[in-house]
Amino acid sequence: MLNIDLHCHSNVSDGMLSPAEVVARAAANGVHVLALTDHDDVAGLDAARVAADAAGVTLIPGVEISVSWRGQTLHIVGLRIDSSHPELAAGLAGIRAGRIERGRRMGDDLAKSGIPGAYEGAYDCAVNKQMVGRTHFARWLVAQGHAPDIRSAFRRFLTRGNPGYVEHEWTSLESAVNWIRASGGMAVIAHPGRYAFNARDLHLLLDAFRAFGGEGIEVITGSHHPSEYGKFADLARAFGLKASRGTDFHAPAEGVDIGRLPALPHYCRPVWQGWPELAPHFSLSPA
Ligand code: AMP
Ligand code: MN
Ligand code: MN
Ligand code: MN
């Protein structure tokens, strides 16, 4: 079986490893096909490509776009994107500009709760200064002793109703799907089990996403409990969406390791069906 992991992060966004280190770890874990999907930035793809060619890993250029839809934040993964496409590049640059302004507001909010200097601290924790996110704030809060670990930092701070959480308007679902499609890519709903939607809103989302030209949904992800796999496999089938598999790997000590998840249920139609990049892995060795 091919090991295909279509969701992971490098330090170009909120991962801990460089793009080349992510690829090396994927190769060591037996991953054949890897998509690097940093939040709102594609700056790691060139280095990942060089490392993937050297390691014999098939790299799929990807991105994970932050979206606001009906008052909630969603993540839309773009796969097989052209990272140099001007419409996609401009859209992502706009989101990153919004992150800087949001980061300052998060810092102000934490300062009001007696924790000054958080934006500067998070900024120092980020390798890519355009991509400061909540994970960088969480790492700084842990380093300063305000929380014992990342998970607690998110529980006490940075989440709705807690210090450091500010509302933010990301891009629209329609724009994210359009940018991905304009660049030749496929749009996939990331970790659907993480959103606090009731069944009606979830169905509305799947219908809207399909109508905008979205094609896939993550079924097997590090964010889903195994008991959720069947539900999202069934929803994919019911809504005519292809199924994806990705760990959402961020760092060696956080969450699921690259490539370490079960296969898609057999009745799923995989997002990678028909991708020419996979052909080398299927060629038979000469008899
Ligand atoms: P941002 O895009 O800046 O809002 O940050 C979102 C990122 O924060 C996600 O991609 C995760 O990496 C991380 N994250 C969100 N919620 C949690 C949580 N409860 N525990 C650990 N990491 C989280
Ligand atoms: Mn993240
Ligand atoms: Mn995500
Ligand atoms: Mn992710």
mmCIF file of C-alpha atoms and ligand atoms in Angstrom:
data_model
loop_
_atom_site.group_PDB
_atom_site.id
_atom_site.type_symbol
_atom_site.label_atom_id
_atom_site.label_comp_id
_atom_site.label_asym_id
_atom_site.label_seq_id
_atom_site.Cartn_x
_atom_site.Cartn_y
_atom_site.Cartn_z
ATOM 1 C CA MET A 1 0.000 0.000 0.000
ATOM 2 C CA LEU A 2 1.218 3.506 -0.755
ATOM 3 C CA ASN A 3 1.668 5.742 2.259
ATOM 4 C CA ILE A 4 0.124 9.067 1.233
ATOM 5 C CA ASP A 5 0.098 11.998 3.706
ATOM 6 C CA LEU A 6 -1.562 15.125 2.310
ATOM 7 C CA HIS A 7 -1.468 17.510 5.301
ATOM 8 C CA CYS A 8 1.541 18.683 7.308
ATOM 9 C CA HIS A 9 3.332 21.818 8.474
ATOM 10 C CA SER A 10 6.865 23.200 8.483
ATOM 11 C CA ASN A 11 8.315 26.209 10.294
ATOM 12 C CA VAL A 12 7.136 28.339 7.375
ATOM 13 C CA SER A 13 3.894 28.290 9.378
ATOM 14 C CA ASP A 14 3.435 26.775 12.843
ATOM 15 C CA GLY A 15 5.414 23.542 12.488
ATOM 16 C CA MET A 16 8.749 23.039 14.268
ATOM 17 C CA LEU A 17 10.826 21.492 11.450
ATOM 18 C CA SER A 18 12.185 23.151 8.323
ATOM 19 C CA PRO A 19 10.588 22.057 5.030
ATOM 20 C CA ALA A 20 13.631 19.858 4.270
ATOM 21 C CA GLU A 21 13.446 18.272 7.742
ATOM 22 C CA VAL A 22 9.725 17.562 7.277
ATOM 23 C CA VAL A 23 10.460 15.762 4.004
ATOM 24 C CA ALA A 24 13.340 13.805 5.583
ATOM 25 C CA ARG A 25 11.074 12.709 8.432
ATOM 26 C CA ALA A 26 8.385 11.670 5.946
ATOM 27 C CA ALA A 27 10.941 9.591 4.010
ATOM 28 C CA ALA A 28 12.185 7.975 7.222
ATOM 29 C CA ASN A 29 8.584 7.112 8.167
ATOM 30 C CA GLY A 30 7.996 5.417 4.814
ATOM 31 C CA VAL A 31 5.808 8.100 3.229
ATOM 32 C CA HIS A 32 5.740 7.809 -0.581
ATOM 33 C CA VAL A 33 3.621 10.863 -1.408
ATOM 34 C CA LEU A 34 3.642 13.998 0.768
ATOM 35 C CA ALA A 35 1.814 17.318 0.547
ATOM 36 C CA LEU A 36 3.349 20.191 2.520
ATOM 37 C CA THR A 37 0.368 22.376 3.500
ATOM 38 C CA ASP A 38 1.567 25.340 5.521
ATOM 39 C CA HIS A 39 -1.017 27.829 6.804
ATOM 40 C CA ASP A 40 -1.573 30.716 4.374
ATOM 41 C CA ASP A 41 1.914 30.505 2.831
ATOM 42 C CA VAL A 42 3.699 28.533 0.112
ATOM 43 C CA ALA A 43 7.237 29.726 0.901
ATOM 44 C CA GLY A 44 8.404 26.252 1.977
ATOM 45 C CA LEU A 45 7.565 24.423 -1.222
ATOM 46 C CA ASP A 46 10.788 25.100 -3.141
ATOM 47 C CA ALA A 47 13.012 23.740 -0.369
ATOM 48 C CA ALA A 48 10.610 20.818 0.140
ATOM 49 C CA ARG A 49 10.826 20.000 -3.576
ATOM 50 C CA VAL A 50 14.639 19.852 -3.518
ATOM 51 C CA ALA A 51 14.586 17.594 -0.445
ATOM 52 C CA ALA A 52 11.825 15.385 -1.884
ATOM 53 C CA ASP A 53 13.696 14.851 -5.158
ATOM 54 C CA ALA A 54 16.790 13.816 -3.205
ATOM 55 C CA ALA A 55 14.839 11.464 -0.909
ATOM 56 C CA GLY A 56 12.654 9.854 -3.589
ATOM 57 C CA VAL A 57 9.468 11.246 -2.044
ATOM 58 C CA THR A 58 6.736 12.527 -4.382
ATOM 59 C CA LEU A 59 5.933 16.079 -3.257
ATOM 60 C CA ILE A 60 2.463 17.515 -3.839
ATOM 61 C CA PRO A 61 2.482 21.328 -3.555
ATOM 62 C CA GLY A 62 -0.127 22.363 -1.006
ATOM 63 C CA VAL A 63 -1.415 25.082 1.314
ATOM 64 C CA GLU A 64 -3.970 25.338 4.157
ATOM 65 C CA ILE A 65 -6.089 28.477 3.859
ATOM 66 C CA SER A 66 -7.811 30.146 6.837
ATOM 67 C CA VAL A 67 -11.475 30.912 6.086
ATOM 68 C CA SER A 68 -14.412 32.484 7.943
ATOM 69 C CA TRP A 69 -17.786 30.896 7.285
ATOM 70 C CA ARG A 70 -20.961 31.539 9.302
ATOM 71 C CA GLY A 71 -19.020 32.928 12.244
ATOM 72 C CA GLN A 72 -16.533 30.050 12.463
ATOM 73 C CA THR A 73 -12.985 29.538 11.272
ATOM 74 C CA LEU A 74 -12.534 26.756 8.719
ATOM 75 C CA HIS A 75 -9.401 25.439 7.086
ATOM 76 C CA ILE A 76 -9.378 24.606 3.383
ATOM 77 C CA VAL A 77 -6.452 22.606 2.040
ATOM 78 C CA GLY A 78 -5.359 23.213 -1.542
ATOM 79 C CA LEU A 79 -3.565 20.293 -3.227
ATOM 80 C CA ARG A 80 -1.585 20.270 -6.499
ATOM 81 C CA ILE A 81 -1.615 24.061 -6.491
ATOM 82 C CA ASP A 82 0.605 26.229 -8.673
ATOM 83 C CA SER A 83 2.252 28.184 -5.862
ATOM 84 C CA SER A 84 3.362 30.964 -8.235
ATOM 85 C CA HIS A 85 -0.154 31.689 -9.482
ATOM 86 C CA PRO A 86 -0.719 35.461 -8.995
ATOM 87 C CA GLU A 87 -4.315 35.239 -7.749
ATOM 88 C CA LEU A 88 -3.430 32.623 -5.129
ATOM 89 C CA ALA A 89 -0.229 34.445 -4.125
ATOM 90 C CA ALA A 90 -2.068 37.773 -3.707
ATOM 91 C CA GLY A 91 -4.869 36.156 -1.715
ATOM 92 C CA LEU A 92 -2.431 34.485 0.684
ATOM 93 C CA ALA A 93 -0.437 37.722 1.077
ATOM 94 C CA GLY A 94 -3.656 39.455 2.146
ATOM 95 C CA ILE A 95 -4.347 36.825 4.799
ATOM 96 C CA ARG A 96 -0.797 37.124 6.157
ATOM 97 C CA ALA A 97 -1.153 40.920 6.430
ATOM 98 C CA GLY A 98 -4.322 40.341 8.480
ATOM 99 C CA ARG A 99 -2.378 37.986 10.788
ATOM 100 C CA ILE A 100 0.032 40.757 11.787
ATOM 101 C CA GLU A 101 -2.796 43.058 12.798
ATOM 102 C CA ARG A 102 -4.601 40.186 14.581
ATOM 103 C CA GLY A 103 -1.399 39.251 16.443
ATOM 104 C CA ARG A 104 -1.101 42.782 17.829
ATOM 105 C CA ARG A 105 -4.708 42.652 19.070
ATOM 106 C CA MET A 106 -4.027 39.253 20.696
ATOM 107 C CA GLY A 107 -0.982 40.759 22.420
ATOM 108 C CA ASP A 108 -3.039 43.746 23.641
ATOM 109 C CA ASP A 109 -5.697 41.415 24.991
ATOM 110 C CA LEU A 110 -3.150 39.312 26.903
ATOM 111 C CA ALA A 111 -1.540 42.504 28.250
ATOM 112 C CA LYS A 112 -4.926 43.503 29.706
ATOM 113 C CA SER A 113 -4.894 40.183 31.583
ATOM 114 C CA GLY A 114 -1.482 40.935 33.039
ATOM 115 C CA ILE A 115 0.689 39.221 30.411
ATOM 116 C CA PRO A 116 2.614 41.921 28.534
ATOM 117 C CA GLY A 117 4.961 41.379 25.585
ATOM 118 C CA ALA A 118 3.173 38.376 24.081
ATOM 119 C CA TYR A 119 3.097 39.620 20.501
ATOM 120 C CA GLU A 120 6.824 40.353 20.586
ATOM 121 C CA GLY A 121 7.400 36.943 22.184
ATOM 122 C CA ALA A 122 5.310 35.094 19.610
ATOM 123 C CA TYR A 123 7.026 37.063 16.844
ATOM 124 C CA ASP A 124 10.405 35.872 18.145
ATOM 125 C CA CYS A 125 9.123 32.258 18.173
ATOM 126 C CA ALA A 126 8.067 32.458 14.499
ATOM 127 C CA VAL A 127 10.659 31.638 11.842
ATOM 128 C CA ASN A 128 8.458 33.220 9.145
ATOM 129 C CA LYS A 129 7.634 36.657 10.535
ATOM 130 C CA GLN A 130 4.614 36.975 8.219
ATOM 131 C CA MET A 131 3.011 33.872 9.657
ATOM 132 C CA VAL A 132 2.603 34.545 13.363
ATOM 133 C CA GLY A 133 -0.224 32.398 14.683
ATOM 134 C CA ARG A 134 -1.759 31.159 17.876
ATOM 135 C CA THR A 135 0.707 28.266 18.095
ATOM 136 C CA HIS A 136 3.586 30.747 18.382
ATOM 137 C CA PHE A 137 1.725 32.549 21.178
ATOM 138 C CA ALA A 138 1.131 29.167 22.850
ATOM 139 C CA ARG A 139 4.826 28.222 22.657
ATOM 140 C CA TRP A 140 5.819 31.585 24.130
ATOM 141 C CA LEU A 141 3.225 31.279 26.945
ATOM 142 C CA VAL A 142 4.646 27.836 27.804
ATOM 143 C CA ALA A 143 8.228 29.121 27.706
ATOM 144 C CA GLN A 144 7.244 31.945 30.080
ATOM 145 C CA GLY A 145 5.635 29.511 32.512
ATOM 146 C CA HIS A 146 2.056 30.713 31.965
ATOM 147 C CA ALA A 147 0.988 27.195 30.935
ATOM 148 C CA PRO A 148 2.608 23.761 31.381
ATOM 149 C CA ASP A 149 2.154 22.683 27.758
ATOM 150 C CA ILE A 150 0.723 23.771 24.394
ATOM 151 C CA ARG A 151 -2.616 22.083 24.988
ATOM 152 C CA SER A 152 -3.142 23.894 28.298
ATOM 153 C CA ALA A 153 -2.011 27.165 26.727
ATOM 154 C CA PHE A 154 -4.859 26.808 24.211
ATOM 155 C CA ARG A 155 -7.300 25.802 26.932
ATOM 156 C CA ARG A 156 -6.468 28.744 29.229
ATOM 157 C CA PHE A 157 -5.716 31.327 26.560
ATOM 158 C CA LEU A 158 -6.116 31.855 22.810
ATOM 159 C CA THR A 159 -9.524 30.153 22.518
ATOM 160 C CA ARG A 160 -12.954 31.813 22.465
ATOM 161 C CA GLY A 161 -13.860 33.316 25.850
ATOM 162 C CA ASN A 162 -10.265 33.323 27.114
ATOM 163 C CA PRO A 163 -7.494 35.971 27.245
ATOM 164 C CA GLY A 164 -5.646 36.318 23.953
ATOM 165 C CA TYR A 165 -8.589 35.279 21.796
ATOM 166 C CA VAL A 166 -9.781 37.940 19.372
ATOM 167 C CA GLU A 167 -12.382 37.584 16.648
ATOM 168 C CA HIS A 168 -10.840 37.783 13.205
ATOM 169 C CA GLU A 169 -12.319 37.808 9.725
ATOM 170 C CA TRP A 170 -10.339 35.499 7.438
ATOM 171 C CA THR A 171 -11.106 35.176 3.736
ATOM 172 C CA SER A 172 -14.395 33.763 2.427
ATOM 173 C CA LEU A 173 -14.932 30.100 1.590
ATOM 174 C CA GLU A 174 -15.683 31.082 -1.993
ATOM 175 C CA SER A 175 -12.438 33.065 -2.376
ATOM 176 C CA ALA A 176 -10.287 30.277 -0.923
ATOM 177 C CA VAL A 177 -11.795 27.676 -3.256
ATOM 178 C CA ASN A 178 -11.523 30.056 -6.218
ATOM 179 C CA TRP A 179 -7.829 30.807 -5.599
ATOM 180 C CA ILE A 180 -7.020 27.117 -5.293
ATOM 181 C CA ARG A 181 -8.921 26.272 -8.463
ATOM 182 C CA ALA A 182 -7.501 29.254 -10.382
ATOM 183 C CA SER A 183 -4.027 27.859 -9.676
ATOM 184 C CA GLY A 184 -5.025 24.432 -10.987
ATOM 185 C CA GLY A 185 -5.431 22.833 -7.563
ATOM 186 C CA MET A 186 -8.051 20.800 -5.726
ATOM 187 C CA ALA A 187 -9.831 22.196 -2.652
ATOM 188 C CA VAL A 188 -10.293 19.886 0.354
ATOM 189 C CA ILE A 189 -12.080 20.606 3.653
ATOM 190 C CA ALA A 190 -9.550 20.077 6.452
ATOM 191 C CA HIS A 191 -10.372 18.130 9.650
ATOM 192 C CA PRO A 192 -14.199 18.524 9.484
ATOM 193 C CA GLY A 193 -14.574 16.892 12.901
ATOM 194 C CA ARG A 194 -12.972 19.931 14.564
ATOM 195 C CA TYR A 195 -15.744 22.366 13.687
ATOM 196 C CA ALA A 196 -18.566 23.011 16.137
ATOM 197 C CA PHE A 197 -21.362 22.673 13.572
ATOM 198 C CA ASN A 198 -24.655 20.917 14.061
ATOM 199 C CA ALA A 199 -25.667 18.436 11.335
ATOM 200 C CA ARG A 200 -27.682 21.054 9.459
ATOM 201 C CA ASP A 201 -24.790 23.546 9.251
ATOM 202 C CA LEU A 202 -22.359 20.790 8.332
ATOM 203 C CA HIS A 203 -24.612 19.770 5.440
ATOM 204 C CA LEU A 204 -24.953 23.433 4.402
ATOM 205 C CA LEU A 205 -21.166 23.702 4.390
ATOM 206 C CA LEU A 206 -20.721 20.599 2.254
ATOM 207 C CA ASP A 207 -23.340 21.820 -0.236
ATOM 208 C CA ALA A 208 -21.827 25.337 -0.422
ATOM 209 C CA PHE A 209 -18.309 23.945 -0.773
ATOM 210 C CA ARG A 210 -19.382 21.669 -3.624
ATOM 211 C CA ALA A 211 -21.232 24.538 -5.322
ATOM 212 C CA PHE A 212 -18.055 26.672 -5.241
ATOM 213 C CA GLY A 213 -16.106 23.832 -6.872
ATOM 214 C CA GLY A 214 -14.611 22.123 -3.817
ATOM 215 C CA GLU A 215 -13.842 18.452 -4.407
ATOM 216 C CA GLY A 216 -12.544 16.744 -1.301
ATOM 217 C CA ILE A 217 -12.803 16.295 2.460
ATOM 218 C CA GLU A 218 -10.385 14.855 4.997
ATOM 219 C CA VAL A 219 -11.645 11.560 6.367
ATOM 220 C CA ILE A 220 -8.507 10.152 7.995
ATOM 221 C CA THR A 221 -6.728 12.945 9.886
ATOM 222 C CA GLY A 222 -4.772 13.282 13.106
ATOM 223 C CA SER A 223 -7.605 15.546 14.297
ATOM 224 C CA HIS A 224 -10.254 12.808 14.080
ATOM 225 C CA HIS A 225 -10.880 10.179 16.695
ATOM 226 C CA PRO A 226 -11.019 6.750 15.002
ATOM 227 C CA SER A 227 -14.720 6.630 15.919
ATOM 228 C CA GLU A 228 -15.278 9.607 13.545
ATOM 229 C CA TYR A 229 -13.679 8.060 10.440
ATOM 230 C CA GLY A 230 -16.852 6.263 9.361
ATOM 231 C CA LYS A 231 -19.053 9.327 9.770
ATOM 232 C CA PHE A 232 -16.907 11.472 7.483
ATOM 233 C CA ALA A 233 -16.366 8.656 4.990
ATOM 234 C CA ASP A 234 -20.162 8.335 4.755
ATOM 235 C CA LEU A 235 -20.603 12.113 4.403
ATOM 236 C CA ALA A 236 -17.971 12.213 1.646
ATOM 237 C CA ARG A 237 -19.877 9.561 -0.244
ATOM 238 C CA ALA A 238 -23.279 11.167 0.346
ATOM 239 C CA PHE A 239 -22.088 14.602 -0.816
ATOM 240 C CA GLY A 240 -20.047 13.406 -3.801
ATOM 241 C CA LEU A 241 -16.708 14.433 -2.278
ATOM 242 C CA LYS A 242 -13.411 12.602 -2.607
ATOM 243 C CA ALA A 243 -11.666 11.510 0.589
ATOM 244 C CA SER A 244 -8.257 12.645 1.821
ATOM 245 C CA ARG A 245 -5.757 11.346 4.370
ATOM 246 C CA GLY A 246 -3.338 13.623 6.226
ATOM 247 C CA THR A 247 -1.757 13.680 9.662
ATOM 248 C CA ASP A 248 -1.644 17.475 10.176
ATOM 249 C CA PHE A 249 1.838 16.881 11.593
ATOM 250 C CA HIS A 250 3.347 19.955 13.303
ATOM 251 C CA ALA A 251 6.224 18.746 15.487
ATOM 252 C CA PRO A 252 7.809 15.485 16.665
ATOM 253 C CA ALA A 253 6.406 15.799 20.189
ATOM 254 C CA GLU A 254 2.948 17.101 19.196
ATOM 255 C CA GLY A 255 0.137 14.944 17.837
ATOM 256 C CA VAL A 256 0.380 12.271 15.132
ATOM 257 C CA ASP A 257 3.721 11.645 13.391
ATOM 258 C CA ILE A 258 4.000 12.002 9.604
ATOM 259 C CA GLY A 259 2.487 9.090 7.704
ATOM 260 C CA ARG A 260 1.278 7.310 10.864
ATOM 261 C CA LEU A 261 -2.471 6.899 10.277
ATOM 262 C CA PRO A 262 -4.736 4.106 9.008
ATOM 263 C CA ALA A 263 -5.630 3.812 5.312
ATOM 264 C CA LEU A 264 -8.834 5.295 3.901
ATOM 265 C CA PRO A 265 -11.889 3.049 4.226
ATOM 266 C CA HIS A 266 -12.055 0.885 1.076
ATOM 267 C CA TYR A 267 -15.300 2.417 -0.175
ATOM 268 C CA CYS A 268 -13.876 5.970 -0.276
ATOM 269 C CA ARG A 269 -12.930 7.605 -3.556
ATOM 270 C CA PRO A 270 -9.447 9.008 -2.812
ATOM 271 C CA VAL A 271 -8.531 12.567 -3.795
ATOM 272 C CA TRP A 272 -5.415 11.148 -5.481
ATOM 273 C CA GLN A 273 -7.385 8.976 -7.912
ATOM 274 C CA GLY A 274 -5.945 9.586 -11.391
ATOM 275 C CA TRP A 275 -3.070 11.837 -10.276
ATOM 276 C CA PRO A 276 -0.185 11.355 -12.738
ATOM 277 C CA GLU A 277 2.369 12.031 -9.942
ATOM 278 C CA LEU A 278 1.504 8.639 -8.467
ATOM 279 C CA ALA A 279 2.219 6.672 -11.640
ATOM 280 C CA PRO A 280 5.906 5.960 -10.823
ATOM 281 C CA HIS A 281 4.822 4.219 -7.618
ATOM 282 C CA PHE A 282 2.547 1.856 -9.534
ATOM 283 C CA SER A 283 5.015 0.856 -12.283
ATOM 284 C CA LEU A 284 5.866 -2.823 -12.109
ATOM 285 C CA SER A 285 9.472 -3.828 -11.908
ATOM 286 C CA PRO A 286 10.581 -5.857 -14.984
ATOM 287 C CA ALA A 287 10.059 -9.601 -14.660
HETATM 288 P P1 AMP B 1 -4.236 30.275 13.922
HETATM 289 O O1 AMP B 1 -4.370 29.962 12.455
HETATM 290 O O2 AMP B 1 -3.201 31.298 14.202
HETATM 291 O O3 AMP B 1 -5.568 30.587 14.547
HETATM 292 O O4 AMP B 1 -3.699 28.953 14.623
HETATM 293 C C1 AMP B 1 -4.358 27.722 14.389
HETATM 294 C C2 AMP B 1 -3.420 26.584 14.772
HETATM 295 O O5 AMP B 1 -3.361 26.483 16.172
HETATM 296 C C3 AMP B 1 -3.904 25.238 14.297
HETATM 297 O O6 AMP B 1 -3.489 24.985 12.988
HETATM 298 C C4 AMP B 1 -3.234 24.305 15.266
HETATM 299 O O7 AMP B 1 -1.919 24.077 14.850
HETATM 300 C C5 AMP B 1 -3.183 25.106 16.535
HETATM 301 N N1 AMP B 1 -4.273 24.787 17.487
HETATM 302 C C6 AMP B 1 -5.541 25.224 17.459
HETATM 303 N N2 AMP B 1 -6.236 24.758 18.525
HETATM 304 C C7 AMP B 1 -5.361 24.011 19.240
HETATM 305 C C8 AMP B 1 -5.455 23.261 20.451
HETATM 306 N N3 AMP B 1 -6.594 23.199 21.144
HETATM 307 N N4 AMP B 1 -4.338 22.607 20.885
HETATM 308 C C9 AMP B 1 -3.181 22.678 20.197
HETATM 309 N N5 AMP B 1 -3.038 23.365 19.039
HETATM 310 C C10 AMP B 1 -4.110 24.025 18.576
HETATM 311 MN MN MN B 2 -1.340 24.689 12.739
HETATM 312 MN MN MN B 3 -6.053 23.199 10.312
HETATM 313 MN MN MN B 4 -2.988 21.921 9.448
#
